């Protein structure tokens, strides 16, 4: 795994980003697909794999070195498989159909009945390299003492149970376990996974010396081995949420160990000192170890880059001598019993992430101490936390902070005005601060703020005017939020924008209208500026923005449906199906379109939780576009977007509690569709050919939305909004800015529009015209710059 800010992202977490990396490593031997025709195919392959690690590995390996046509053929076969059956069908359908009558002759086994038969009755062979048993259903498991001796080439052994976390203390009622006392595992084993192992200890006489990863989360294991065990190849050991684990093993015999994960081991009171001496150790995770009392050592390996020990309410001592050259270190000690800062950290500088309870001792930390600071309530509330927070914000340590996270600060009732002093702040995350009622109006004074995330702040009622630098605003599960004054404090720039209001079901209609105006305005301005400016290279997701993963769409808005104003925004609208066909306007000023769907609460609630890696954590959506012109040209383009919320390694379920409108703009998709329509040099096809209107073009749109393996599940209605180009150059001397004026504005200025003409404009046209006017002028606010 590797550390990013406050998170450790491991392959088996399988969010979309890591799924793409795992697939690419197996398909292309690099972290990302090539930016050519294989890019779109890779996206589809990852979606079909639904986050299943084995499926991603098998599919990537199968497609390696194959031609474009072979890729398309294989993915077409996948598309024919029902999405719900994609788990253990993928490999069976397109990869491994050999030895149907003799499962022991295959190199990969995943069918439960076959695996049980082979393990119980000694039917293994030297052909078997992978055993992947789905333990989600009640499974009788009986292993012969000779079973693995006949599988010398076995490299991966996985008893996988994605529901182990739900069972915890529960026992399987129908499960029979039979293990020999002298079980020997093949020495070629590289990977062992056993989710929810019910055994107190493994009765293997010899661990495989080639073992690279040992993963036994949610197990009943109390200890792994006595003394020192020689595992020279071991890199990862994961005993996450093994609640009965009372002893951290001696790891001196694993010099290549990089990650030790003991998260949620509630009975663990200390960590074996050998851990801190491992020469290649990068990360130690002991958060949510409720009984952990101390982390202490006389030495700290120079390779160590992260100690994550938050939510350990009995942790009273931290005395690990972190070296001064640990630039980029992660140290997370919030929600612990620590009352003062450990003396061993004052010499540190340039930490990547640091977390601690709100305390006056924070004032003693130097400038440039940490890129990100996360604060929590102290365990003991003996003083006014709000006042303390207000006092420490002006201190040197916060002057250079780029990310500030308030995590479960339930004693805070407000975000103080002194937050405006954080001139370097780019990202603010307010998470589960349940008593905060309003945010400070001084937020608009933060010159570099790009990302604001507000999660589960159930008492929040108002969001004030925000700075023009803001690119991403995500507000999630804020039940009482009623008022959003504006998403911008001045006309927006052409930029990416993700503005999401998920389950803020108390929003009033005025606030929803403000949000919708912003969505249309950003899209209109963005497309027009692109027409007249050189297209810059695509900018990667900013490093400060890791709490929500938005993929593809340049502009994306999500908000609850309030009233009928949402429907007036769209030129084409369907409430009967997920698709629509429309004739494109024959207008040379047409430059693109904004997608629109309504997600149904009722249909979303019918989606069952998936069995693999919580794919319901994803909100996947998009549209397949097919253009057919009267002059015989056909164009296909697809827009695909994914949204996922996560925090501290927890990927939160996207639970839609009311009907929500989703709007997005996909520049790449629009350009591909509009290219044959606009003709050469930006001219409309009719204008270019001197036609009188006989060149028609029909656009068919097929929308999809839902979780990854039910992407057609939740659409209630759909539509699009046409985007037109209306740009006039300003007179010389006006700083080179372009003027954006609607036809209505121009006519009004010329005095050429009569009252009768105005009354003849359809209501929906009037609304669209009003959306292009300058943002709402709020009481006590001045418009920074007139749109004209």
XYZ file of C-alpha atoms in Angstrom, residues 117-741:
625
model
C -14.053 -31.687 -3.368
C -10.365 -31.164 -4.234
C -9.332 -30.107 -0.703
C -11.251 -32.878 1.024
C -10.454 -35.768 -1.293
C -6.838 -35.076 -2.296
C -7.621 -34.309 -5.941
C -5.089 -31.526 -6.308
C -2.437 -31.475 -9.029
C 0.706 -29.547 -9.824
C -1.304 -27.534 -12.424
C -3.182 -25.591 -9.743
C -1.794 -22.097 -9.143
C -4.791 -20.222 -7.702
C -7.588 -21.189 -5.320
C -10.209 -18.526 -4.715
C -13.093 -19.743 -2.530
C -16.105 -17.510 -1.930
C -16.949 -17.928 1.751
C -19.829 -15.465 1.631
C -22.354 -18.272 1.737
C -22.234 -20.872 4.502
C -19.493 -23.245 3.451
C -18.462 -26.653 4.715
C -14.690 -26.711 4.629
C -12.666 -29.851 5.135
C -8.978 -29.974 4.243
C -7.025 -33.196 3.963
C -3.503 -33.305 5.381
C -2.257 -34.209 1.901
C -4.294 -31.585 0.025
C -1.618 -28.947 -0.463
C 1.267 -31.383 -0.837
C -0.127 -32.238 -4.245
C -0.176 -28.558 -5.246
C 3.510 -27.527 -5.228
C 2.829 -24.659 -7.664
C 0.018 -23.072 -5.647
C 0.764 -19.338 -5.446
C -2.528 -17.809 -4.256
C -4.847 -19.219 -1.597
C -7.877 -17.083 -0.768
C -10.840 -17.900 1.446
C -12.618 -14.632 0.730
C -15.578 -13.343 2.710
C -16.555 -9.744 2.052
C -19.250 -9.996 4.738
C -16.822 -11.002 7.478
C -16.991 -7.481 8.888
C -20.754 -7.814 9.308
C -20.516 -11.103 11.156
C -17.780 -10.186 13.636
C -18.781 -12.165 16.748
C -21.424 -14.226 14.965
C -20.639 -17.806 14.095
C -21.731 -19.622 10.997
C -24.434 -22.065 11.972
C -23.860 -24.515 9.124
C -20.089 -24.320 8.848
C -17.890 -27.325 9.510
C -14.156 -26.804 9.782
C -11.684 -29.661 9.683
C -7.937 -29.040 9.637
C -5.147 -31.553 10.176
C -2.633 -30.837 12.923
C 0.310 -31.170 10.543
C -0.962 -28.976 7.720
C 1.828 -27.995 5.357
C 1.447 -25.088 2.967
C 3.329 -25.123 -0.361
C 6.527 -23.143 -0.258
C 5.578 -21.362 -3.505
C 2.616 -19.640 -1.843
C 2.927 -15.882 -2.270
C -0.493 -14.762 -1.076
C -2.711 -16.067 1.733
C -6.095 -14.495 2.428
C -8.576 -15.779 4.968
C -11.322 -13.308 5.848
C -13.055 -14.022 9.154
C -10.920 -17.042 10.030
C -12.643 -18.728 13.045
C -9.461 -20.451 14.282
C -7.533 -19.207 17.324
C -4.252 -20.054 15.601
C -3.105 -21.630 12.372
C -1.868 -25.171 12.846
C 0.745 -25.066 10.127
C 4.088 -26.571 11.008
C 5.961 -24.408 8.503
C 5.083 -21.099 6.910
C 5.935 -20.681 3.176
C 9.245 -18.841 2.956
C 8.172 -17.160 -0.314
C 5.060 -15.664 1.253
C 4.664 -11.997 0.269
C 1.288 -11.110 1.824
C -0.611 -12.573 4.776
C -4.121 -11.153 5.091
C -6.463 -12.375 7.835
C -8.894 -9.538 8.645
C -11.836 -10.049 11.015
C -10.342 -13.319 12.263
C -10.546 -15.003 15.679
C -6.786 -15.482 15.727
C -5.248 -14.691 19.128
C -1.649 -14.997 17.996
C 0.087 -16.155 14.847
C 3.218 -17.839 16.138
C 5.539 -18.098 19.111
C 9.004 -16.598 18.986
C 10.547 -15.576 15.692
C 9.316 -16.950 12.370
C 11.526 -16.675 9.279
C 9.521 -15.094 6.458
C 12.168 -13.303 4.398
C 9.832 -12.365 1.505
C 6.897 -11.096 3.573
C 5.967 -7.496 2.702
C 2.415 -7.087 4.052
C 0.728 -8.474 7.146
C -2.908 -7.550 7.711
C -4.698 -8.661 10.886
C -7.264 -5.851 10.720
C -10.178 -6.133 13.163
C -8.971 -9.392 14.694
C -10.740 -8.524 17.914
C -9.198 -11.352 19.973
C -5.607 -10.659 18.942
C -3.774 -10.239 22.246
C -0.195 -10.439 21.041
C 1.550 -8.719 18.172
C 3.945 -11.338 16.725
C 7.703 -11.032 16.789
C 8.469 -9.834 13.260
C 12.260 -9.841 13.401
C 12.397 -12.617 10.817
C 10.669 -10.478 8.150
C 13.277 -7.899 7.077
C 11.314 -6.967 3.925
C 8.093 -6.155 5.743
C 6.639 -2.823 4.552
C 3.125 -2.689 6.014
C 1.847 -3.880 9.398
C -1.891 -3.408 9.794
C -3.370 -4.101 13.232
C -6.309 -1.742 12.913
C -9.265 -2.540 15.161
C -7.456 -5.212 17.202
C -9.415 -4.290 20.310
C -7.605 -6.614 22.743
C -4.098 -5.553 21.764
C -2.347 -3.597 24.534
C 1.104 -3.108 22.985
C 3.063 -3.484 19.756
C 6.094 -5.772 19.725
C 9.254 -3.599 19.704
C 10.644 -5.574 16.738
C 8.216 -3.631 14.512
C 10.110 -0.353 14.871
C 13.426 -2.032 13.944
C 12.262 -3.424 10.579
C 14.636 -1.912 7.980
C 11.999 -1.520 5.233
C 8.880 -0.785 7.261
C 6.864 2.055 5.710
C 3.523 2.050 7.557
C 2.204 0.949 10.948
C -1.575 1.058 11.394
C -2.965 0.619 14.896
C -5.936 2.957 14.836
C -9.107 1.964 16.686
C -7.151 -0.353 18.980
C -9.253 0.402 22.037
C -6.970 -1.289 24.576
C -3.669 0.057 23.235
C -1.858 1.902 26.026
C 1.486 2.930 24.590
C 3.644 3.144 21.516
C 7.250 3.285 22.597
C 10.637 2.264 21.289
C 14.269 3.252 21.664
C 14.711 3.193 17.893
C 12.700 4.067 14.795
C 13.511 2.658 11.377
C 14.475 5.456 8.935
C 12.232 3.850 6.303
C 9.090 4.425 8.388
C 6.759 6.964 6.790
C 3.480 6.579 8.715
C 2.243 5.836 12.204
C -1.540 5.930 12.283
C -2.882 5.554 15.816
C -6.037 7.648 16.075
C -9.212 6.553 17.900
C -7.174 4.786 20.571
C -8.867 6.196 23.693
C -6.413 4.539 26.126
C -3.225 5.596 24.339
C -1.433 7.684 26.969
C 2.191 7.342 25.876
C 3.896 7.993 22.561
C 7.685 7.940 22.656
C 8.930 6.811 19.265
C 12.128 8.694 18.284
C 11.168 9.736 14.762
C 14.245 10.972 12.955
C 14.523 14.589 11.862
C 14.969 13.710 8.190
C 11.526 12.090 7.997
C 10.185 14.549 5.445
C 6.680 13.611 4.320
C 5.931 11.640 7.491
C 2.357 10.828 8.563
C 1.668 10.930 12.291
C -1.944 10.598 13.421
C -2.713 10.702 17.124
C -6.131 12.370 17.306
C -8.907 10.990 19.497
C -6.388 9.576 21.964
C -5.760 10.160 25.671
C -2.633 12.195 24.889
C -2.940 15.609 26.517
C 0.288 17.285 25.409
C 2.384 16.994 22.280
C 5.099 14.302 22.461
C 8.537 15.860 22.917
C 9.894 13.600 20.176
C 8.089 15.525 17.413
C 8.995 19.174 17.991
C 12.099 18.909 15.828
C 10.095 17.578 12.869
C 9.197 19.592 9.791
C 7.308 19.119 6.523
C 5.085 16.300 7.767
C 2.654 15.134 5.148
C -0.119 14.681 7.660
C -0.498 15.281 11.374
C -3.508 14.820 13.641
C -4.021 15.536 17.318
C -6.781 16.581 19.745
C -7.497 20.318 19.918
C -5.010 21.613 22.477
C -3.195 24.811 23.330
C 0.081 22.915 22.925
C -0.482 23.132 19.158
C 0.591 26.782 19.424
C 4.162 25.638 20.093
C 4.547 23.899 16.736
C 6.576 25.755 14.082
C 5.530 27.055 10.680
C 5.757 24.516 7.835
C 5.220 21.718 10.332
C 2.616 19.815 8.266
C 0.903 19.932 4.894
C -2.308 18.621 6.467
C -3.542 18.979 10.026
C -6.517 17.030 11.351
C -8.088 18.020 14.656
C -10.470 16.169 16.954
C -12.153 16.765 20.270
C -10.029 15.918 23.316
C -11.055 12.739 25.130
C -11.669 14.731 28.308
C -13.757 17.899 27.914
C -12.329 19.903 30.775
C -12.089 23.161 28.867
C -13.931 25.151 26.221
C -12.831 23.502 22.979
C -14.355 26.248 20.805
C -12.370 28.945 22.576
C -9.190 26.905 22.362
C -9.691 26.360 18.651
C -10.215 30.084 18.124
C -6.972 30.861 19.991
C -4.740 28.336 18.226
C -5.758 29.164 14.633
C -3.556 32.327 14.422
C -0.487 30.365 15.613
C 2.482 29.701 13.256
C 1.687 26.052 12.572
C -1.564 26.975 10.784
C -0.115 29.762 8.625
C 1.331 27.261 6.176
C -1.225 24.465 6.389
C -2.745 23.478 3.031
C -5.373 21.022 4.289
C -7.337 21.453 7.492
C -9.672 18.698 8.636
C -12.076 18.917 11.556
C -12.974 15.322 12.394
C -15.780 14.626 14.864
C -15.308 17.928 16.674
C -18.703 17.668 18.306
C -17.946 20.370 20.874
C -17.593 23.034 18.157
C -20.673 25.166 17.525
C -19.153 27.363 14.820
C -16.192 27.784 12.523
C -14.532 30.952 13.923
C -13.758 34.031 11.834
C -10.073 33.571 12.585
C -10.014 30.856 9.945
C -9.573 33.692 7.427
C -5.948 33.964 8.641
C -5.078 30.633 7.001
C -3.791 32.204 3.803
C -2.304 28.951 2.435
C -5.435 26.874 2.970
C -6.639 25.041 -0.149
C -8.794 22.302 1.339
C -11.191 22.432 4.285
C -12.986 19.323 5.489
C -15.670 19.546 8.182
C -16.606 16.007 9.107
C -19.275 14.985 11.654
C -19.114 18.276 13.542
C -22.702 17.744 14.568
C -23.233 20.987 16.502
C -21.952 23.455 13.903
C -24.905 25.570 12.779
C -23.254 27.908 10.286
C -19.917 28.433 8.617
C -17.970 31.640 9.016
C -18.626 34.369 6.435
C -14.866 34.942 6.448
C -14.455 31.798 4.317
C -14.918 34.039 1.278
C -11.656 35.761 2.261
C -9.554 32.622 1.829
C -7.671 33.374 -1.404
C -6.622 29.802 -2.256
C -9.511 27.658 -1.067
C -10.329 25.132 -3.806
C -12.103 22.320 -1.967
C -14.736 22.435 0.761
C -16.230 19.190 2.046
C -18.981 19.186 4.665
C -20.009 15.680 5.730
C -22.702 14.696 8.209
C -22.989 18.050 9.956
C -26.567 17.474 10.955
C -27.202 20.898 12.549
C -25.766 23.003 9.721
C -28.404 25.399 8.358
C -26.607 27.887 6.094
C -23.674 28.015 3.685
C -22.437 31.588 3.111
C -20.938 33.144 -0.015
C -17.777 31.259 -0.913
C -14.558 32.426 -2.612
C -14.241 32.427 -6.420
C -11.250 30.076 -6.168
C -13.525 27.218 -5.070
C -13.639 24.303 -7.521
C -15.261 21.577 -5.469
C -18.001 21.815 -2.892
C -19.440 18.610 -1.483
C -22.165 18.784 1.150
C -23.415 15.414 2.299
C -26.061 14.288 4.801
C -26.663 17.738 6.267
C -30.280 17.228 7.254
C -31.152 20.785 8.330
C -29.290 22.698 5.628
C -31.811 25.134 4.200
C -29.957 28.049 2.632
C -27.106 28.272 0.145
C -26.456 31.945 -0.529
C -24.266 31.353 -3.553
C -21.675 28.871 -4.749
C -19.547 31.760 -6.014
C -18.851 35.321 -4.952
C -18.017 36.584 -8.442
C -18.407 35.319 -12.025
C -16.752 31.898 -12.319
C -13.724 31.121 -14.397
C -13.504 28.385 -16.981
C -12.530 25.527 -14.744
C -13.483 22.099 -13.513
C -16.305 22.163 -11.005
C -17.864 19.511 -8.769
C -20.690 20.825 -6.596
C -22.616 18.080 -4.818
C -25.437 18.364 -2.298
C -26.262 14.772 -1.373
C -29.189 14.173 0.986
C -29.507 17.836 1.916
C -33.228 17.384 1.709
C -34.226 20.543 3.551
C -32.815 22.887 0.876
C -35.333 25.528 -0.136
C -36.286 26.227 -3.753
C -34.389 29.529 -3.883
C -31.155 27.812 -2.909
C -31.729 25.076 -5.480
C -32.281 27.748 -8.129
C -28.994 29.435 -7.193
C -27.159 26.134 -7.526
C -28.783 25.384 -10.895
C -27.923 28.849 -12.196
C -24.335 28.269 -11.250
C -24.271 24.933 -13.103
C -25.601 26.455 -16.314
C -23.407 29.539 -16.059
C -20.210 27.576 -15.528
C -21.001 25.338 -18.484
C -21.905 28.205 -20.803
C -18.820 30.248 -19.942
C -16.522 27.257 -19.957
C -17.540 26.078 -23.413
C -17.397 29.564 -24.918
C -13.940 30.273 -23.566
C -12.707 26.944 -24.867
C -13.860 27.939 -28.344
C -11.526 30.951 -28.323
C -8.587 29.727 -26.310
C -5.945 27.113 -26.861
C -6.986 23.938 -25.109
C -4.713 23.409 -22.158
C -3.544 19.972 -21.186
C -5.898 18.154 -18.848
C -5.018 18.801 -15.241
C -4.899 15.849 -12.917
C -7.076 15.761 -9.834
C -5.416 18.151 -7.379
C -3.356 16.517 -4.699
C -5.337 18.229 -1.982
C -8.599 16.661 -3.118
C -8.758 13.047 -1.997
C -12.003 12.772 -0.035
C -14.238 12.295 -3.042
C -13.255 10.675 -6.286
C -14.796 12.310 -9.361
C -13.797 10.776 -12.657
C -14.110 12.257 -16.149
C -16.751 14.986 -16.102
C -15.372 18.525 -16.185
C -18.511 19.925 -14.565
C -20.786 17.930 -12.259
C -23.658 19.036 -10.021
C -25.876 16.927 -7.750
C -28.733 18.276 -5.667
C -32.181 17.287 -4.357
C -35.107 17.967 -6.665
C -37.163 20.897 -5.402
C -40.223 22.137 -7.285
C -40.478 22.221 -11.071
C -37.678 24.705 -11.812
C -35.255 21.938 -12.764
C -37.395 20.917 -15.744
C -37.472 24.399 -17.234
C -33.738 24.303 -17.808
C -33.769 21.648 -20.477
C -34.630 21.782 -24.148
C -35.300 18.053 -24.465
C -36.846 16.089 -21.647
C -38.129 12.531 -21.163
C -39.940 11.037 -18.178
C -40.825 7.701 -19.751
C -37.471 6.071 -20.505
C -33.722 6.189 -20.030
C -33.221 7.273 -23.601
C -34.338 9.927 -26.030
C -33.775 10.880 -29.658
C -33.679 14.494 -30.777
C -32.962 16.412 -33.946
C -30.088 18.805 -33.397
C -30.907 22.481 -33.935
C -29.580 23.781 -37.254
C -27.744 26.653 -35.661
C -24.090 27.426 -36.260
C -23.874 28.818 -32.719
C -24.617 25.426 -31.165
C -21.440 24.233 -29.427
C -22.529 21.418 -27.078
C -24.962 20.218 -24.452
C -25.312 19.604 -20.738
C -26.556 16.182 -19.581
C -29.342 15.866 -17.033
C -30.940 12.956 -15.158
C -33.091 12.544 -12.077
C -32.089 9.723 -9.752
C -35.057 7.969 -8.184
C -35.034 7.461 -4.429
C -37.491 4.579 -4.729
C -35.445 2.711 -7.316
C -32.174 3.382 -5.471
C -33.605 1.866 -2.288
C -34.342 -1.328 -4.218
C -30.654 -1.907 -4.982
C -29.391 -4.736 -2.812
C -25.997 -4.514 -1.181
C -23.439 -6.191 -3.377
C -21.301 -9.067 -2.188
C -17.976 -7.789 -3.452
C -15.995 -4.858 -2.135
C -18.973 -2.626 -1.497
C -19.579 -1.470 -5.047
C -22.559 0.462 -3.703
C -19.899 2.932 -2.538
C -19.823 4.075 -6.157
C -22.321 6.270 -7.925
C -21.683 5.513 -11.570
C -23.464 7.433 -14.303
C -23.112 8.485 -17.899
C -24.570 8.509 -21.379
C -23.948 6.740 -24.680
C -24.387 9.166 -27.580
C -25.019 8.134 -31.180
C -25.211 10.754 -33.919
C -26.550 10.012 -37.389
C -26.630 12.738 -40.036
C -28.628 12.965 -43.234
C -25.361 13.089 -45.188
C -24.414 9.626 -43.910
C -22.039 10.354 -41.071
C -22.272 8.287 -37.863
C -20.504 9.106 -34.607
C -20.461 7.271 -31.269
C -19.273 8.862 -28.020
C -19.639 7.849 -24.400
C -19.554 9.864 -21.208
C -18.754 7.867 -18.082
C -18.393 9.314 -14.588
C -17.896 7.841 -11.147
C -18.342 9.443 -7.753
C -17.151 7.876 -4.523
C -16.917 9.256 -1.005
C -14.301 8.048 1.428
C -12.714 9.134 4.654
C -10.058 7.379 6.728
C -10.161 4.258 4.576
C -13.922 3.972 4.973
C -15.809 4.131 1.705
C -19.236 5.444 2.556
C -22.319 4.015 0.929
C -24.033 6.398 -1.444
C -27.507 6.296 0.074
C -29.887 8.549 -1.860
C -32.754 9.535 0.431
C -34.829 11.570 -2.025
C -34.997 12.205 -5.758
C -31.824 13.979 -6.867
C -30.988 15.886 -10.041
C -27.609 15.183 -11.602
C -26.130 17.537 -14.206
C -22.794 17.145 -15.930
C -20.801 18.392 -18.882
C -18.285 16.206 -20.710
C -16.149 18.302 -23.030
C -14.540 15.347 -24.801
C -17.882 13.705 -25.525
C -19.479 16.942 -26.747
C -16.589 17.773 -29.055
C -16.766 14.357 -30.684
C -20.481 14.731 -31.354
C -20.344 18.356 -32.482
C -17.388 17.984 -34.843
C -19.365 16.787 -37.911
C -22.189 19.229 -37.110
C -20.055 22.355 -36.865
C -18.006 21.450 -39.923
C -14.605 22.931 -40.619
C -13.264 26.064 -38.936
C -16.178 26.164 -36.526
C -18.825 26.830 -39.180
C -22.166 25.079 -39.058
C -22.625 22.407 -41.698
C -25.511 24.299 -43.288
C -23.509 27.515 -43.461
C -20.499 25.714 -44.897
C -22.435 23.978 -47.669
C -24.819 26.802 -48.374
C -27.743 24.550 -47.523
C -31.255 25.754 -46.905
C -31.933 23.412 -44.001
C -32.034 19.904 -45.468
C -29.020 18.643 -43.518
C -30.634 17.090 -40.491
C -28.800 15.257 -37.702
C -30.410 13.021 -35.080
C -28.830 12.410 -31.708
C -29.808 9.344 -29.659
C -28.911 9.407 -25.979
C -28.896 6.307 -23.744
C -28.471 7.277 -20.088
C -27.320 4.980 -17.287
C -26.819 5.399 -13.552
C -26.519 3.315 -10.436
C -23.902 1.174 -8.734
C -21.269 -0.399 -10.921
C -23.075 -3.624 -11.688
C -26.538 -2.100 -11.934
C -25.913 0.940 -14.056
C -29.445 1.172 -15.438
C -31.181 1.017 -12.107
C -32.152 4.437 -10.867
C -33.000 6.907 -13.635
C -36.425 8.493 -13.279
C -36.126 11.049 -16.086
C -33.499 12.490 -18.384
C -32.816 15.435 -20.648
C -30.260 17.810 -22.166
C -29.652 21.557 -22.314
C -28.236 23.045 -25.528
C -25.209 25.307 -25.210
C -24.896 28.159 -27.709
C -22.013 30.452 -28.540
C -22.765 34.152 -28.053
C -19.439 35.896 -27.714
C -18.569 39.447 -28.805
C -15.129 40.939 -28.446
C -14.966 43.960 -26.176
C -13.757 47.283 -27.399
C -10.040 47.902 -27.284
C -8.678 48.936 -23.904
C -10.938 46.625 -21.883
C -8.076 44.399 -20.649
C -8.663 41.822 -23.336
C -11.570 40.229 -21.524
C -14.315 38.696 -23.652
C -17.860 39.924 -23.332
C -20.606 37.380 -22.728
C -23.990 38.804 -23.593
